[in-house]
XYZ file of C-alpha atoms in Angstrom:
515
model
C 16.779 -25.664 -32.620
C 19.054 -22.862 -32.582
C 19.161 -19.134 -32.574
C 19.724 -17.858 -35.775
C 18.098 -14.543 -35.356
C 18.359 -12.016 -32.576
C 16.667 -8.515 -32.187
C 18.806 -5.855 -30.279
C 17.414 -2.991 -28.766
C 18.823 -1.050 -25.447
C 18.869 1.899 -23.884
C 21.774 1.117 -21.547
C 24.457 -0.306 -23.885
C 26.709 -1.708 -21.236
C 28.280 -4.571 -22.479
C 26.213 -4.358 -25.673
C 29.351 -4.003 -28.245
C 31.066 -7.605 -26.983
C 27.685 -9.700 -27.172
C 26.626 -8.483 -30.096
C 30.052 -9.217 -31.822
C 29.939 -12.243 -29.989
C 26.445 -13.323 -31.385
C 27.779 -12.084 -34.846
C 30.593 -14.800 -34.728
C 28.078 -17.430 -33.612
C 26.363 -16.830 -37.440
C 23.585 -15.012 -35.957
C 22.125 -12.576 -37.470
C 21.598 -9.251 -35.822
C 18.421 -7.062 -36.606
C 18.732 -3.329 -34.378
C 16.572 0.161 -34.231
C 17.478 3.832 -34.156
C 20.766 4.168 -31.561
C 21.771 0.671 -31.244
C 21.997 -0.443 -34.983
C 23.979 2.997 -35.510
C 26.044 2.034 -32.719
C 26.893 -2.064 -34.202
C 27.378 -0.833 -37.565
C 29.975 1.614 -35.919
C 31.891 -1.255 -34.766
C 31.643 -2.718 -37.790
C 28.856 -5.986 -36.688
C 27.009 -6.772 -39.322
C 23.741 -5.455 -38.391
C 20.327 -4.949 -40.482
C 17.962 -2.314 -40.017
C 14.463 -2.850 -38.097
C 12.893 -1.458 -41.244
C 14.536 -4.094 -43.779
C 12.650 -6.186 -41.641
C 8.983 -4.681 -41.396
C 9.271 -2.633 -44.984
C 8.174 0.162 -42.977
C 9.878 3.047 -41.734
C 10.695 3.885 -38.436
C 7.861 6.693 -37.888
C 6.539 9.305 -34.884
C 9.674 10.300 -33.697
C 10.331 6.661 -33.013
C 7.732 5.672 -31.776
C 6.404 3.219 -34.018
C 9.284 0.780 -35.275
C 8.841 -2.214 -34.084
C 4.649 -2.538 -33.540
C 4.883 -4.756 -36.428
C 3.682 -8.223 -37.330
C 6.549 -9.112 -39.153
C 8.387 -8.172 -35.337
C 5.579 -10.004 -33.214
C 4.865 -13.209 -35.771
C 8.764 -13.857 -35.493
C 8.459 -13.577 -31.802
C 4.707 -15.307 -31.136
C 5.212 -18.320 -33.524
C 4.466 -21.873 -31.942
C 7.934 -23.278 -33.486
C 6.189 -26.576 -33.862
C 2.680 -26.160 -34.815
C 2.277 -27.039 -38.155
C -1.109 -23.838 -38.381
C 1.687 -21.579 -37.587
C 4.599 -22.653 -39.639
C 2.130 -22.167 -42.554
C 1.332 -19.164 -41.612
C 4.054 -17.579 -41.318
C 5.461 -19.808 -44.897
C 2.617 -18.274 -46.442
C 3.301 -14.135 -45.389
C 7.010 -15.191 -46.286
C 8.022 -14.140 -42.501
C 10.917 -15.341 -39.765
C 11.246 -16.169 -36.631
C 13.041 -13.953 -34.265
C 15.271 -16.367 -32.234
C 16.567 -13.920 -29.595
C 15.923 -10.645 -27.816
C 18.168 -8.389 -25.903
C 15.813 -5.350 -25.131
C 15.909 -3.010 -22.261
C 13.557 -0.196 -21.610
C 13.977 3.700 -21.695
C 15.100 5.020 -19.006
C 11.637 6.262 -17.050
C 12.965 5.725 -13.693
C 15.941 8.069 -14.378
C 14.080 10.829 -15.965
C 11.071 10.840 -13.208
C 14.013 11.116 -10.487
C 15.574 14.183 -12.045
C 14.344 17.246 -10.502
C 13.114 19.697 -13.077
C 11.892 16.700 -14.960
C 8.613 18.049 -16.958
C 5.341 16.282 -17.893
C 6.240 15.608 -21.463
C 9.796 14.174 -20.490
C 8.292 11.704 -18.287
C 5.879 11.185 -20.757
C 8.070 10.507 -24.215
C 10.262 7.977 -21.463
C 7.491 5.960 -21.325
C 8.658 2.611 -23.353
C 5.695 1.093 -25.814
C 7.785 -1.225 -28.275
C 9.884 -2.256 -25.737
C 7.610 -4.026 -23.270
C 5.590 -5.226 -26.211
C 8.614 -7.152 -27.612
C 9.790 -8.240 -24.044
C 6.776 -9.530 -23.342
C 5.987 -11.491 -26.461
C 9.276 -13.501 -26.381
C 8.653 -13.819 -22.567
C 5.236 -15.349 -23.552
C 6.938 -17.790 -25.951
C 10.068 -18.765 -24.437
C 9.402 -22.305 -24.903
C 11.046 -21.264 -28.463
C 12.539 -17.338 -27.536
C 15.142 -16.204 -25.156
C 14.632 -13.229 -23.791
C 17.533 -10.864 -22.345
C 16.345 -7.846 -20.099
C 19.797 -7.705 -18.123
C 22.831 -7.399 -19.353
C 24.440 -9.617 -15.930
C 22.979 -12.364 -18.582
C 24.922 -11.969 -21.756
C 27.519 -14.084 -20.147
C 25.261 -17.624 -19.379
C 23.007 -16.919 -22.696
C 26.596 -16.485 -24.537
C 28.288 -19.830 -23.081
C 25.121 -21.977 -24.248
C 24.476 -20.512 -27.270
C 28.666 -21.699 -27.771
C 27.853 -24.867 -26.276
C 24.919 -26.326 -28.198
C 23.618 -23.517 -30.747
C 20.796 -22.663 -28.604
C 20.014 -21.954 -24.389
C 18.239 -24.539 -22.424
C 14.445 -24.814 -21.506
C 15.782 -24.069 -17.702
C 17.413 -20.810 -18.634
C 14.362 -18.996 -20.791
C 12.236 -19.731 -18.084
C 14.702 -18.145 -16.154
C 14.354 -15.090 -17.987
C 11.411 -15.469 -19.197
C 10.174 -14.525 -15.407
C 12.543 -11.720 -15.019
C 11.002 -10.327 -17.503
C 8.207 -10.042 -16.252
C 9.037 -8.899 -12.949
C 10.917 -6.213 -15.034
C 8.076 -4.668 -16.924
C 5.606 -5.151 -13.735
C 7.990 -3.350 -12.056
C 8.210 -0.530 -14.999
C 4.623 -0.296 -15.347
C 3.772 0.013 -11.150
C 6.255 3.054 -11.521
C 4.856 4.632 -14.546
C 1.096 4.003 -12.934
C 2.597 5.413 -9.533
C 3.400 8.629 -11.014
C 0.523 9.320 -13.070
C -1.903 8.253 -9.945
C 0.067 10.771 -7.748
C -0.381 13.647 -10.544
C -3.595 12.138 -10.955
C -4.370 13.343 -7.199
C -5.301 9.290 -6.383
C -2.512 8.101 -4.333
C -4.263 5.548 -2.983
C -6.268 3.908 -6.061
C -8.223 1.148 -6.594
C -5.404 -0.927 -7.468
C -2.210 -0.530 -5.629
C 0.858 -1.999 -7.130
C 4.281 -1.326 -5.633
C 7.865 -2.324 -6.629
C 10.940 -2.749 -5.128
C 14.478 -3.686 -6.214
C 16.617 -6.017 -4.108
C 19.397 -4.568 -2.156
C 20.684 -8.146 -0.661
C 19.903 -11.270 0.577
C 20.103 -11.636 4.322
C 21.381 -14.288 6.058
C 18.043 -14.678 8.003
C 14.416 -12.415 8.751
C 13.967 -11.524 12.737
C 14.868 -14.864 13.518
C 17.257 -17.251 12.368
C 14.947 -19.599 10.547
C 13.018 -16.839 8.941
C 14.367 -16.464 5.128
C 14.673 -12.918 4.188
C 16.090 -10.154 1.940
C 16.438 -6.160 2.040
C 15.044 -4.197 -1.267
C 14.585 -0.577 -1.751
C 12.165 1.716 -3.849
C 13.488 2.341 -7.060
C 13.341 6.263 -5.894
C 14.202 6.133 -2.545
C 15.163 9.340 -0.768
C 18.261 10.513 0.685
C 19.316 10.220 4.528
C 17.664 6.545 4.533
C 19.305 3.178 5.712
C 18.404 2.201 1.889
C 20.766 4.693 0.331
C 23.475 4.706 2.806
C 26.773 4.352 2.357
C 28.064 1.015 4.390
C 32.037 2.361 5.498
C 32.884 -0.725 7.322
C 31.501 -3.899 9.386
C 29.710 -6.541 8.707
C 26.775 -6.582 6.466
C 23.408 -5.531 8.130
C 21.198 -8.329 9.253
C 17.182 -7.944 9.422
C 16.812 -6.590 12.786
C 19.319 -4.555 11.955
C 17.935 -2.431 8.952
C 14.078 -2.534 11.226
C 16.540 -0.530 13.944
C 18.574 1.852 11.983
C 15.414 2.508 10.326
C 13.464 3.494 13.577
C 16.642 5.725 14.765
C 16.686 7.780 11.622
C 12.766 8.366 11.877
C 13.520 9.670 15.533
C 16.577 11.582 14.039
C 14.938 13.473 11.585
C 12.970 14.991 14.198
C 15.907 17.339 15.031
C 17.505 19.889 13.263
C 20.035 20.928 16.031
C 22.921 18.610 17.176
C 20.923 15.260 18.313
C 21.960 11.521 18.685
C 19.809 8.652 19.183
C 20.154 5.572 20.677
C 17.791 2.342 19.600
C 17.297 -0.982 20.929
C 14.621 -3.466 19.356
C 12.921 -0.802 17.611
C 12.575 1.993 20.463
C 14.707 4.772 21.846
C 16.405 4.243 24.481
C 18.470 7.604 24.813
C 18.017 10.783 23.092
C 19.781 14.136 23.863
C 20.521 17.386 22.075
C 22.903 19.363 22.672
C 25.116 22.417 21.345
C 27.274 19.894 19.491
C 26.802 16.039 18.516
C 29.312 15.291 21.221
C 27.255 16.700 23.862
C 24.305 14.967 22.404
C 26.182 11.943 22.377
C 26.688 12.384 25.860
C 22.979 13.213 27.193
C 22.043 9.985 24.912
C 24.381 7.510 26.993
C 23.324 9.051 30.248
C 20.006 8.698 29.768
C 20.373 4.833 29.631
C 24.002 3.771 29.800
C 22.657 0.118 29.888
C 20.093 -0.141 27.203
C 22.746 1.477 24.393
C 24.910 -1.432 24.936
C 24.563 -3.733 21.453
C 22.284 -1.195 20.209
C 22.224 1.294 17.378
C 23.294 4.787 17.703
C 22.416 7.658 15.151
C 23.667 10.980 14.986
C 22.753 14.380 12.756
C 26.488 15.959 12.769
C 29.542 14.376 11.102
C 31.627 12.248 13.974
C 34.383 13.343 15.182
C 37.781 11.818 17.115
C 36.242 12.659 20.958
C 32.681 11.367 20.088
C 34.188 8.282 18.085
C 36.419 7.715 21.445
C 33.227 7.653 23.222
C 31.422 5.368 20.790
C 34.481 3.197 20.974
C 34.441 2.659 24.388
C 31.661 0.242 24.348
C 29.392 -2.647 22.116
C 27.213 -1.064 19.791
C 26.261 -2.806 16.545
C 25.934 0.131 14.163
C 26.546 3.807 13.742
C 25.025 6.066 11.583
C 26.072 9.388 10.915
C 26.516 12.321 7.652
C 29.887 11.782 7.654
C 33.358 10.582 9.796
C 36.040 12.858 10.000
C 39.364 10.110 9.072
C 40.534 10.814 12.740
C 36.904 9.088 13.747
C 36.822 6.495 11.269
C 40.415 5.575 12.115
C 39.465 5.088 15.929
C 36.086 3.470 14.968
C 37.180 0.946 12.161
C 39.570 -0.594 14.795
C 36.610 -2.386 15.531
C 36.529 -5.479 13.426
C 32.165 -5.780 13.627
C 30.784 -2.277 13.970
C 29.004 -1.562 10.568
C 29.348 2.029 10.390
C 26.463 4.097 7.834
C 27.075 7.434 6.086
C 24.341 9.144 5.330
C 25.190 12.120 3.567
C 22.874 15.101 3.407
C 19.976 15.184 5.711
C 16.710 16.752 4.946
C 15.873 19.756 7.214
C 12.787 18.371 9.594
C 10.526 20.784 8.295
C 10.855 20.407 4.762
C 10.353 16.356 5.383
C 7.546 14.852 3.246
C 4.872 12.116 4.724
C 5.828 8.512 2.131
C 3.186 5.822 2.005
C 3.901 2.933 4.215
C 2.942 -0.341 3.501
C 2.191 -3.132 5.901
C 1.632 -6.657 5.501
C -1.399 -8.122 7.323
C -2.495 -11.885 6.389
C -4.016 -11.949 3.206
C -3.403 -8.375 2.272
C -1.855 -5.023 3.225
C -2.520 -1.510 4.649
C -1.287 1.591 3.310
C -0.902 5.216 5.102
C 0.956 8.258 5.369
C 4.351 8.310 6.979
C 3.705 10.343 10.407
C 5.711 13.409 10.244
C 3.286 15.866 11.914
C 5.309 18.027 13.452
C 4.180 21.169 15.980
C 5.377 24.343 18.020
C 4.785 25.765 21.169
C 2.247 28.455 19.157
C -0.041 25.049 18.639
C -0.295 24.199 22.019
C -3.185 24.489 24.264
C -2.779 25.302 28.026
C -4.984 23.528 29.630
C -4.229 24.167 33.502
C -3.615 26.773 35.892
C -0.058 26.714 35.619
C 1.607 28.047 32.822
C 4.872 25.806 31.313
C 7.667 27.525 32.251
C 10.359 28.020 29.548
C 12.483 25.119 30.248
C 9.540 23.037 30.286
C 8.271 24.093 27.588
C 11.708 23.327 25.696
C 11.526 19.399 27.142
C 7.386 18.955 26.712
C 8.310 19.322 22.736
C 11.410 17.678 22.808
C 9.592 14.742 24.500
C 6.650 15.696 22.021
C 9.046 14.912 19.124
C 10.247 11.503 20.473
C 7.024 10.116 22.062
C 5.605 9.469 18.900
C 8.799 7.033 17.742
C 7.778 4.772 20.698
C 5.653 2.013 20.699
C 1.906 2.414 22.218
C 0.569 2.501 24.700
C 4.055 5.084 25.482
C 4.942 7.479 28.052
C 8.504 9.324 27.557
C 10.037 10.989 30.461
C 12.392 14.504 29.484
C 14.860 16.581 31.333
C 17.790 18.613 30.578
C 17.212 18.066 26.626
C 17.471 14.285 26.878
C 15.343 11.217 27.756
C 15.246 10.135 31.142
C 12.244 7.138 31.392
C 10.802 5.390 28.271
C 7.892 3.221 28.882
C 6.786 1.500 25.456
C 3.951 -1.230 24.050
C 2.345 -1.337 27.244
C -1.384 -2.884 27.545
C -2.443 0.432 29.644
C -1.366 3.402 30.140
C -0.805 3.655 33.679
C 1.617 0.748 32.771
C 3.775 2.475 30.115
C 4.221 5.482 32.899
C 5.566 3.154 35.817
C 8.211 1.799 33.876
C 9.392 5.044 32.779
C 9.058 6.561 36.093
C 11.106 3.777 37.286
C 13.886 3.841 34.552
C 14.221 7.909 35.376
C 14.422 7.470 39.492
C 15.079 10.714 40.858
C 15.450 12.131 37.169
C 11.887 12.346 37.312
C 11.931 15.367 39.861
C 11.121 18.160 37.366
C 10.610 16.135 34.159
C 8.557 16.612 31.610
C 6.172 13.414 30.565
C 5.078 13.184 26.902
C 2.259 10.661 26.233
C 1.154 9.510 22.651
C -2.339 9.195 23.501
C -5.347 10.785 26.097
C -5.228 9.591 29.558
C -8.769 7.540 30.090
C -8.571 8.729 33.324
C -6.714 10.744 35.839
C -4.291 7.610 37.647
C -1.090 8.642 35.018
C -1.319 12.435 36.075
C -1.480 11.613 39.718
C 1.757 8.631 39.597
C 3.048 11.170 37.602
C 2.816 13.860 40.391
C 4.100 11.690 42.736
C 7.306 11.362 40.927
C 7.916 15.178 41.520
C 7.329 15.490 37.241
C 6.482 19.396 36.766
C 4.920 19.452 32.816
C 3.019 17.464 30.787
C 2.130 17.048 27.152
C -0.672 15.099 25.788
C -2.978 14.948 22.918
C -6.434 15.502 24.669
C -9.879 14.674 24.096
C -10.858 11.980 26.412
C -14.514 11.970 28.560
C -12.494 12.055 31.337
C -10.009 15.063 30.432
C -11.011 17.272 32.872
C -10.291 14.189 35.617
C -6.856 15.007 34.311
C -6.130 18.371 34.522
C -7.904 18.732 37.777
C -5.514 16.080 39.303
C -2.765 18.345 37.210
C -4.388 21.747 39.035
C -4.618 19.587 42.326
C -0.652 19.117 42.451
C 0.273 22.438 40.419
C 1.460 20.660 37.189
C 1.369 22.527 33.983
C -0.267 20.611 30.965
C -0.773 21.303 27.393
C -2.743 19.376 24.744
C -1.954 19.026 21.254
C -5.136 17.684 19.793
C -2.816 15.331 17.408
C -2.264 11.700 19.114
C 0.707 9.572 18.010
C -0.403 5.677 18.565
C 2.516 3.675 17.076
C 1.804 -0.080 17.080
């Protein structure tokens, strides 16, 4: 066999002018709709017109062109079954050889922001997919071209030996079908969300592949990093890599959980992450301040870890970051002063971030999570409160300064893993206790991490306390305030113990388990 005929339709014309010319000089013949064939026949390629081919115009706006059998016989024909070559002898039709098609643009015009209804609508592709996946179907006779990183290797054989090998349309054959899967789970997405059904019967999700990485959480794990096609700003997905080496697995699971603690905070804050939880996280009047409260508050942990700030970095913070092993820093911006002190450092993979989102204007995203044999799917935590949604529950009133570190604490509990007490003081973290089996647990280690920081901390706890042992350890460590969601049987066990050693506590009603 070889390719004699090929159909050309695209809505990105990248490199669309040199294969088609290319084809041309092969002896194939080119048939092309609306923009493309005006575009060819502008560069002088010989090109015929979709309707020569169908005797039937191009009607709707468009829309119907190439819904055609004299399109889809071409394309479906078993090349060597005798019931079809008759067939297709007898109607006086081709066979379509080759197809370059690629879709209109829905993703683009669904991530503009005053896109309307109809817009996303007319961007939805009909002919397109139908074509695609008719050659796709057949390509034990039809190559199929959905990316244009293929004109190159469909090119070479078709120079070779007249036609590409079995190997190579099966190739394509299954990116095409990933492609229009991929099309249709956004297109379904976005009518399910206006729809009011974000979480429908069927729920198909896509993602496009960022890189390969050299291995998952461990080294013999295989693994690779993708994105959502729409991904928001401000994430590890869209950030700008300045320098270092590329990010490994555990490294995108702990830039990941520093931005979500991060975007807590709209005033200067920097986080520090090791193996998924904080382990430092101050605020301050500037980030180098909050740098600062975040090294003090564990100046062992941060070493090889990740740190994340909210403010561009500048030379004194960069010295200060310089001064010791971390594996990544993420940040808006460098000032060149900073990135000249900080790229000195042949490893450090260094993120900007651009433009974050103010915390209260953040919006919950679905996460998905594998489980064996199938997935679960919820909202994105981003619950945030203020001290107006609070519930005093003892005698004691907060005073001001507590109340300042039983949210701040409030804000970063709920990034730690449960069971999780957090210990604050002087806007930063003092004692983290995380993924403890009990709660009591979780509150001795960070009681033990703060030593005599805990004299007049605040504790933060994700969940209730079953019973009143974590208030009175607590109270033993001198800690002044604490913040918890309530509703346990055994509450009042609590804030009697809390009365009993003249603690203030406040309930939330909102628990944060994190597992």
């Amino acid at each position: 066999m070889a390719i004699r005929r090929a159909l050309i339709s695209v809505s990105d014309k990248t490199g669309i002018v040199e294969f088609s010319r290319e084809l041309a000089n092969q002896g194939v013949q080119i048939i092309s709709t609306g923009g493309t064939f005006s575009l060819l026949q502008k560069e002088g390629i010989p090109v015929i017109g979709i309707s020569d081919v169908t005797g039937f115009p191009e009607i709707l706006d468009g829309r119907v062109k190439t819904l055609h059998p004299a399109v889809h016989s071409g394309l479906l024909a078993v090349r060597d079954s005798e019931e079809h070559q008759k067939a297709m002898q007898k109607l006086g039709l081709d066979y379509i050889d080759l197809v370059i098609v690629n879709l209109y643009p829905f993703k683009e015009t669904i991530a503009k922001p005053d896109v309307t209804y109809e817009d996303a609508i007319e961007n939805i592709d009909i002919g397109g997919p139908t074509m695609l996946r008719s050659a796709a179907k057949n390509h034990a006779f039809v190559t199929v071209v959905v990316d244009a990183g293929d004109y190159d290797v469909v090119l070479e054989e078709v120079k070779a030996g007249g036609d590409t090998t079995l190997e190579t349309r099966k190739r394509l054959a299954a990116k095409v079908f990933r492609h229009t899967g991929a099309y249709d789970a956004l297109i379904g997405d976005y009518l399910s969300k206006l729809g009011g059904e974000p979480l429908p019967e069927k729920y198909t999700v896509t993602y496009e592949k960022v890189q390969d990485l050299r291995y998952g959480e461990n080294p013999h794990q295989k693994a690779a990093f993708y994105s959502k096609p729409l991904a928001s700003a401000g994430n590890v997905t869209t950030a700008e890599q300045l320098h270092g080496k590329e990010l490994s697995y555990n490294n995108i699971n702990d830039a990941n959980a520093a931005l979500s603690i991060l975007k807590e905070f709209d005033e200067p804050a920097v986080v520090a992450v090791k193996h998924m939880n904080p382990c430092g996280v101050g605020i301050g009047a500037t980030i180098h301040e909050a740098y600062q409260k975040a090294y003090e508050a564990d100046s062992t942990s941060i070493f090889g870890g990740i740190v994340a700030a909210n403010r561009e970095i500048g030379a004194d913070t960069a010295e200060l970051l310089g001064s010791i092993f971390l594996e990544i820093i993420i940040a808006p911006d460098y000032t060149p002063e900073a990135l000249d002190i900080l790229t000195k450092k042949k490893n450090i993979r260094l993120l900007k971030l651009g433009e974050l989102t103010a915390a209260a204007e953040r919006k919950p995203e679905w996460l998905v999570t594998s489980v064996d044999g199938g997935m679960l799917v919820q909202e994105s935590d981003v619950h945030s409160l203020t001290e107006a949604d609070l519930k005093v529950v003892t005698k004691r009133q907060p005073t001001a300064q507590e109340m300042k570190q039983l949210l701040f604490g409030w804000k970063v509990v709920k990034h730690v893993k449960s069971n999780a007490i957090l210990l604050a003081k002087d806007d930063m973290t003092v004692g983290v206790g995380a993924g403890q089996m009990n709660r009591v647990g979780a509150a001795r280690i960070a009681i033990e991490q703060a030593g005599e920081k805990a004299i007049g901390a605040a504790l933060a706890s994700d969940a209730f306390f079953p019973m009143g042992d974590t208030v009175e350890l607590a109270a033993k460590a001198g800690i002044t305030a604490i913040i918890q969601p309530g509703g346990s049987i055994k509450d009042e066990e609590s804030i009697a113990m809390a009365d009993a050693h003249n603690i203030a506590m406040v309930v939330t009603g909102v628990r944060h388990f994190k597992h």
